[in-house]
Coordinates of C-alpha atoms and ligand atoms in Angstrom, one line a residue:
Chain A
M9 CA -0.1 0.1 -0.1
T10 CA 1.4 3.5 -0.9
L11 CA 1.4 6.4 1.4
D12 CA -1.4 8.0 -0.5
E13 CA -3.6 4.9 -0.4
F14 CA -2.9 4.6 3.3
V15 CA -4.0 8.2 4.0
K16 CA -7.3 7.4 2.1
A17 CA -7.9 4.2 4.0
F18 CA -7.1 6.1 7.2
A19 CA -9.7 8.8 6.3
A20 CA -12.3 6.3 5.4
E21 CA -12.4 5.0 9.0
F22 CA -13.7 8.4 10.1
D23 CA -17.5 9.0 10.0
D24 CA -17.6 12.7 10.7
T25 CA -14.2 14.2 9.6
P26 CA -14.3 15.1 5.8
A27 CA -11.7 13.0 3.8
E28 CA -10.2 16.2 2.3
Q29 CA -8.9 17.0 5.7
F30 CA -6.4 14.3 5.7
T31 CA -2.8 14.5 4.4
P32 CA 0.3 12.5 5.3
A33 CA 1.1 15.3 7.7
T34 CA -2.2 15.2 9.6
K35 CA -1.7 15.1 13.4
Y36 CA -4.5 12.6 13.7
R37 CA -4.7 12.6 17.5
E38 CA -5.5 16.2 17.5
L39 CA -8.7 15.7 15.4
D40 CA -11.9 16.1 17.2
E41 CA -13.2 12.7 16.1
W42 CA -10.2 10.9 17.4
G43 CA -10.8 8.5 20.3
S44 CA -10.8 4.9 21.2
L45 CA -13.5 3.8 18.7
V46 CA -11.6 5.3 15.7
A47 CA -8.4 3.8 17.1
L48 CA -10.1 0.3 16.9
S49 CA -11.2 1.0 13.4
I50 CA -7.7 1.8 12.4
I51 CA -6.2 -1.2 14.0
S52 CA -8.6 -3.4 12.3
M53 CA -8.2 -1.6 8.9
V54 CA -4.4 -2.2 9.1
D55 CA -5.0 -5.8 10.0
D56 CA -7.5 -6.4 7.1
E57 CA -6.0 -4.3 4.3
M58 CA -2.2 -4.6 5.2
D59 CA -2.1 -7.9 7.3
K60 CA -0.1 -6.1 9.9
R61 CA -0.7 -5.6 13.6
V62 CA -0.7 -2.2 15.2
T63 CA -1.5 -1.7 18.9
G64 CA -3.1 1.1 20.8
A65 CA 0.3 2.0 22.1
D66 CA 1.7 2.4 18.4
L67 CA -1.2 4.8 17.7
R68 CA -0.4 6.8 20.8
N69 CA 3.3 6.9 20.0
C70 CA 2.9 8.3 16.4
T71 CA 2.0 11.9 15.6
T72 CA 1.2 12.1 11.9
I73 CA -0.4 9.6 9.5
E74 CA 3.0 9.3 7.7
D75 CA 4.7 8.3 11.1
L76 CA 2.1 5.6 11.3
Y77 CA 2.5 4.5 7.8
H78 CA 6.2 4.0 8.2
L79 CA 5.8 2.3 11.5
V80 CA 3.3 -0.2 9.9
E81 CA 5.5 -0.7 6.9
S82 CA 8.5 -1.5 9.1
K83 CA 6.6 -4.3 10.8
Chain B
M19 CA -32.8 -29.3 58.1
S20 CA -29.9 -27.9 60.0
M21 CA -27.3 -25.7 58.4
N22 CA -23.9 -27.4 58.1
N23 CA -20.9 -27.4 55.6
A24 CA -22.0 -30.6 54.1
I25 CA -25.0 -28.8 52.5
F26 CA -22.3 -27.5 50.0
S27 CA -20.7 -30.9 49.5
L28 CA -20.9 -32.3 45.9
E29 CA -20.2 -35.9 47.2
G30 CA -21.8 -38.5 45.0
K31 CA -22.6 -36.0 42.3
T32 CA -21.6 -36.4 38.6
I33 CA -20.9 -33.2 36.8
L34 CA -20.1 -32.2 33.3
V35 CA -17.8 -29.1 32.9
T36 CA -17.3 -27.7 29.4
G37 CA -14.3 -25.4 28.9
A38 CA -12.5 -27.3 31.4
S39 CA -9.1 -27.0 29.7
S40 CA -8.6 -23.3 30.7
G41 CA -9.6 -20.5 33.0
I42 CA -12.9 -20.6 34.7
G43 CA -13.8 -24.1 33.5
K44 CA -10.5 -25.4 34.7
A45 CA -11.0 -23.8 38.2
T46 CA -14.5 -25.2 38.1
A47 CA -13.4 -28.9 37.4
I48 CA -10.7 -28.5 40.1
E49 CA -12.9 -27.0 42.8
C50 CA -15.8 -29.3 42.2
S51 CA -13.5 -32.3 42.6
K52 CA -12.3 -31.0 45.9
M53 CA -16.0 -30.8 47.0
G54 CA -16.4 -34.5 46.2
A55 CA -17.7 -34.5 42.7
N56 CA -17.0 -36.8 39.8
V57 CA -16.2 -34.8 36.8
F58 CA -16.5 -35.2 33.0
L59 CA -14.0 -32.6 31.5
S60 CA -14.6 -31.4 28.1
A61 CA -13.0 -28.9 25.6
R62 CA -11.1 -29.3 22.4
N63 CA -7.5 -29.5 23.6
K64 CA -6.8 -33.0 25.2
E65 CA -3.4 -32.0 26.6
R66 CA -4.7 -29.0 28.6
L67 CA -7.6 -31.2 29.8
E68 CA -5.1 -33.8 31.1
Q69 CA -3.3 -30.9 32.8
T70 CA -6.5 -29.9 34.6
L71 CA -7.1 -33.5 35.5
S72 CA -3.6 -33.6 37.1
E73 CA -4.7 -30.8 39.4
M74 CA -7.9 -32.3 40.5
A75 CA -8.8 -34.2 43.8
P76 CA -9.1 -38.0 43.2
G77 CA -12.4 -39.2 41.9
N78 CA -14.0 -40.9 39.1
H79 CA -13.1 -38.3 36.5
C80 CA -13.1 -38.6 32.6
I81 CA -12.0 -36.6 29.7
I82 CA -14.2 -36.2 26.6
T83 CA -12.9 -33.9 23.9
A84 CA -15.5 -32.0 22.0
D85 CA -15.8 -28.9 19.7
M86 CA -18.8 -26.8 20.7
T87 CA -19.1 -25.7 17.0
N88 CA -19.4 -29.3 15.8
L89 CA -22.7 -31.0 16.1
E90 CA -21.3 -34.5 15.8
D91 CA -18.9 -33.8 18.6
I92 CA -21.8 -32.5 20.7
Q93 CA -23.9 -35.5 20.1
K94 CA -21.0 -37.9 20.9
L95 CA -20.3 -36.0 24.0
A96 CA -24.0 -36.4 25.2
E97 CA -23.7 -40.1 24.3
E98 CA -20.6 -40.7 26.3
V99 CA -21.3 -39.0 29.5
S100 CA -23.4 -41.0 32.2
V101 CA -26.5 -39.5 33.8
L102 CA -25.4 -36.0 35.1
D103 CA -26.4 -34.3 38.4
G104 CA -24.7 -31.1 37.2
I105 CA -23.9 -29.4 34.0
A106 CA -21.6 -26.3 33.9
L107 CA -21.5 -24.9 30.4
I108 CA -18.4 -22.7 30.6
A109 CA -16.8 -23.1 27.2
G110 CA -16.8 -19.8 25.3
I111 CA -14.9 -17.2 23.2
N112 CA -14.7 -13.5 23.3
D113 CA -13.2 -11.9 20.3
K114 CA -13.7 -8.2 20.0
M115 CA -14.7 -6.4 16.9
I116 CA -16.5 -3.1 16.1
I117 CA -19.7 -3.6 14.4
K118 CA -18.6 -2.0 11.1
K119 CA -16.0 -4.7 10.8
I120 CA -17.9 -7.7 11.6
D121 CA -18.6 -10.4 8.8
D122 CA -20.5 -13.6 8.5
E123 CA -17.8 -15.9 9.6
Y124 CA -17.1 -13.9 12.8
V125 CA -20.7 -13.6 13.8
S126 CA -21.4 -17.4 13.3
K127 CA -18.4 -18.4 15.1
M128 CA -19.3 -16.3 18.1
L129 CA -22.9 -17.4 18.2
S130 CA -22.1 -21.1 17.6
T131 CA -19.5 -21.3 20.2
N132 CA -21.3 -19.3 23.0
L133 CA -24.9 -20.0 22.1
S134 CA -25.8 -22.8 19.8
G135 CA -23.2 -25.2 21.0
P136 CA -24.4 -25.2 24.7
A137 CA -28.0 -25.1 23.4
M138 CA -27.5 -28.2 21.2
L139 CA -25.6 -29.9 24.0
V140 CA -28.5 -29.4 26.4
K141 CA -30.9 -30.7 23.7
S142 CA -28.8 -33.8 23.1
L143 CA -28.5 -34.5 26.9
L144 CA -32.2 -34.1 27.2
K145 CA -32.9 -36.4 24.2
D146 CA -30.5 -39.1 25.6
K147 CA -32.1 -38.7 29.2
K148 CA -28.8 -37.8 30.6
I149 CA -30.1 -35.1 33.0
A150 CA -30.9 -36.5 36.4
K151 CA -33.9 -35.7 38.5
Q152 CA -33.1 -32.4 40.5
A153 CA -30.0 -31.8 38.4
S154 CA -28.5 -28.3 38.2
I155 CA -27.5 -26.6 35.1
V156 CA -25.3 -23.5 35.0
F157 CA -24.5 -21.3 32.0
M158 CA -21.5 -19.0 32.0
S159 CA -22.8 -15.7 30.9
S160 CA -21.2 -12.2 31.4
V161 CA -22.0 -8.9 32.7
S162 CA -21.7 -7.8 29.0
A163 CA -25.3 -9.2 28.5
F164 CA -26.6 -5.9 30.3
Y165 CA -23.4 -3.8 30.5
P166 CA -22.3 -2.8 26.8
S167 CA -18.8 -1.9 25.8
V168 CA -17.5 -0.8 22.5
S169 CA -16.4 -3.8 20.2
N170 CA -18.3 -6.3 22.3
A171 CA -21.5 -6.4 20.2
M172 CA -21.7 -10.1 19.1
Y173 CA -20.3 -11.4 22.5
A174 CA -22.8 -9.2 24.4
A175 CA -25.6 -10.5 22.1
S176 CA -24.5 -14.1 22.5
K177 CA -24.4 -13.8 26.3
A178 CA -27.8 -12.0 26.6
A179 CA -29.2 -14.8 24.4
V180 CA -27.7 -17.4 26.8
N181 CA -29.5 -15.7 29.8
Q182 CA -32.9 -15.9 28.1
F183 CA -32.2 -19.4 26.8
A184 CA -31.4 -20.4 30.4
K185 CA -34.8 -19.0 31.7
V186 CA -36.8 -20.8 29.0
L187 CA -34.9 -24.0 29.8
A188 CA -35.7 -23.6 33.6
L189 CA -39.4 -23.7 32.6
E190 CA -38.9 -26.7 30.3
V191 CA -37.0 -28.9 32.9
L192 CA -39.5 -28.4 35.6
P193 CA -40.8 -32.0 35.1
L194 CA -37.3 -33.2 36.1
K195 CA -37.4 -30.8 39.1
A196 CA -34.0 -29.7 37.5
R197 CA -32.8 -26.1 38.1
V198 CA -31.2 -23.7 35.6
N199 CA -29.2 -20.6 36.5
C200 CA -26.6 -18.2 35.1
I201 CA -23.4 -16.6 36.3
Q202 CA -22.4 -13.2 35.0
P203 CA -18.8 -12.3 35.7
A204 CA -17.0 -9.1 34.7
F205 CA -13.3 -9.5 34.1
V206 CA -11.7 -12.7 35.4
E207 CA -7.9 -13.3 35.4
T208 CA -7.8 -15.9 32.6
E209 CA -6.4 -16.1 29.2
M210 CA -9.4 -14.5 27.7
I211 CA -8.4 -11.0 29.0
H212 CA -4.9 -11.4 28.2
K213 CA -5.4 -10.1 24.7
Y214 CA -5.4 -6.7 26.3
S215 CA -2.2 -5.0 26.9
E216 CA -1.1 -4.8 30.6
E217 CA -1.5 -1.0 30.4
T218 CA -5.2 -1.3 29.3
L219 CA -5.8 -3.9 32.0
S220 CA -4.5 -1.9 34.7
E221 CA -6.5 1.1 33.6
I222 CA -9.7 -1.1 33.6
R223 CA -8.7 -2.7 36.9
S224 CA -8.5 0.7 38.5
N225 CA -12.2 1.2 37.7
Y226 CA -13.2 -1.9 39.7
P227 CA -14.6 -0.8 43.1
L228 CA -12.8 -3.7 44.8
G229 CA -9.6 -3.0 43.0
R230 CA -9.0 -6.1 41.2
F231 CA -10.4 -8.7 38.8
A232 CA -11.9 -12.0 40.0
R233 CA -9.7 -15.1 40.2
P234 CA -11.2 -18.1 38.4
E235 CA -11.8 -19.8 41.6
E236 CA -14.0 -17.2 42.8
I237 CA -16.3 -17.9 39.9
A238 CA -16.0 -21.6 40.5
Y239 CA -17.4 -21.2 44.1
A240 CA -20.5 -19.8 42.6
V241 CA -20.8 -22.9 40.4
I242 CA -20.4 -25.1 43.5
Y243 CA -23.2 -23.2 45.2
Y244 CA -25.5 -23.8 42.3
M245 CA -24.5 -27.4 42.0
S246 CA -25.0 -28.1 45.6
D247 CA -28.2 -28.8 47.7
A248 CA -27.8 -25.4 49.3
S249 CA -29.5 -23.8 46.1
Q250 CA -32.3 -26.3 45.8
M251 CA -34.9 -23.4 45.7
V252 CA -32.9 -21.4 43.2
T253 CA -33.8 -21.6 39.5
G254 CA -34.0 -19.1 36.7
T255 CA -31.7 -16.7 38.4
S256 CA -28.4 -15.0 37.4
L257 CA -25.6 -14.1 39.8
V258 CA -23.3 -11.2 39.0
I259 CA -19.7 -11.5 40.1
D260 CA -18.0 -8.3 39.2
G261 CA -16.2 -6.7 42.3
G262 CA -18.9 -4.0 42.1
Y263 CA -18.0 -3.0 38.5
T264 CA -21.7 -2.6 37.5
I265 CA -22.8 -1.3 40.8
H266 CA -24.1 2.0 39.2
Ligands
NAP327 N1 -12.5 -14.2 31.7 C1 -13.3 -13.3 31.7 O1 -13.1 -12.1 31.9 C2 -14.7 -13.7 31.6 C3 -15.8 -12.7 31.9 C4 -17.2 -13.1 31.8 C5 -17.5 -14.3 31.3 N2 -16.5 -15.2 30.9 C6 -16.9 -16.4 30.3 O2 -16.4 -17.5 31.0 C7 -16.3 -18.6 30.1 C8 -14.9 -19.2 30.3 O3 -13.9 -18.2 29.9 P1 -12.4 -18.1 30.3 O4 -12.1 -16.7 30.8 O5 -12.2 -19.2 31.4 O6 -11.7 -18.2 29.1 P2 -10.5 -19.1 28.5 O7 -9.4 -19.3 29.6 O8 -10.1 -18.7 27.2 O9 -11.1 -20.6 28.3 C9 -12.0 -20.9 27.4 C10 -12.5 -22.3 27.4 O10 -13.5 -22.5 26.4 C11 -13.0 -23.7 25.5 N3 -13.5 -23.4 24.2 C12 -13.4 -22.4 23.4 N4 -13.9 -22.6 22.1 C13 -14.3 -23.9 22.2 C14 -14.9 -24.7 21.3 N5 -15.2 -24.3 19.9 N6 -15.3 -26.0 21.7 C15 -15.0 -26.4 22.8 N7 -14.4 -25.6 23.9 C16 -14.1 -24.5 23.5 C17 -11.5 -23.6 25.6 O11 -10.9 -24.9 25.4 P3 -10.2 -25.4 24.2 O12 -9.5 -24.2 23.6 O13 -9.3 -26.5 24.7 O14 -11.3 -26.0 23.3 C18 -11.4 -23.3 27.1 O15 -11.4 -24.3 28.0 C19 -16.6 -18.1 28.7 O16 -17.9 -18.5 28.4 C20 -16.6 -16.7 28.9 O17 -17.4 -16.0 28.0 C21 -15.2 -14.9 31.0

């Protein structure tokens, strides 16, 4: 999955935040909609679409979507 | 009748315990054996069942492997056991998934393990006349049945269904003077909860009024109560064991 595709997939897990708002540099934990429910969605999206496991701690340790993308890719 | 400790004895009773290879079922098999019961231990994993057996008090115990999602296994289990004074339906799974991610396979695995399996086992035991007069049947439900949490939908649904199944069963086994009850634990220290990180667990634990999760034995003690003659007037009930978690 490319970074662009990852950003799209990441955005798709949000129900209220418009997809245009997401870029690789988005600090996702600062978004209003961010919370444990979206976090679970992201964990499950990464599992389904990339066959990689990220944890709640991983999500807390990254800042931007790009950080997370590189972390996932390195797994 | 005078009150004495013997009222909680399971001496001379034959009890089937499903899920006896791990956690609450394992503790139940062990504690029931200490109270004098002869136990049929069931689950899929034979080695882990043998481990449980090695920790039990001596008695006329017997291992029968069975997969609760496999109807043939369930029927074979019902055929192989002798007439039962007690049935503790403890085997179960809890795999968390938010609703927008669930699929057919996930839903049917959860419902077949937690609901249809135990239901079909009871049906087979009834059909084979393996449930003794005045027998006691206990289902391991969960506080999830009335206390929802995110990503727990199918599990909560399966356990809520178990509670209602148990009540209808309580009505239908009245001719046998048999009793049917549920136990609803919150978190218990077993493999089931160790999918969570230690960080998450200690956060949840800190919200437990009594400051900790139950040990598997503490659920087994309630099974002993329901299996014993101490609970002869108790049927159609459910006992919450949650350290005060759902107090509000
Ligand atoms: N731990 C908790 O926090 C908690 C809270 C509330 C309710 N409960 C309930 O308590 C029960 C026992 O849970 P536990 O915490 O002791 O979990 P556990 O340690 O994971 O044990 C689960 C047991 O179920 C058996 N099992 C699973 N799938 C099976 C299948 N398809 N066929 C036959 N046996 C199967 C397992 O045996 P094999 O793998 O050998 O087959 C094992 O013996 C469950 O019904 C659970 O929902 C647990």
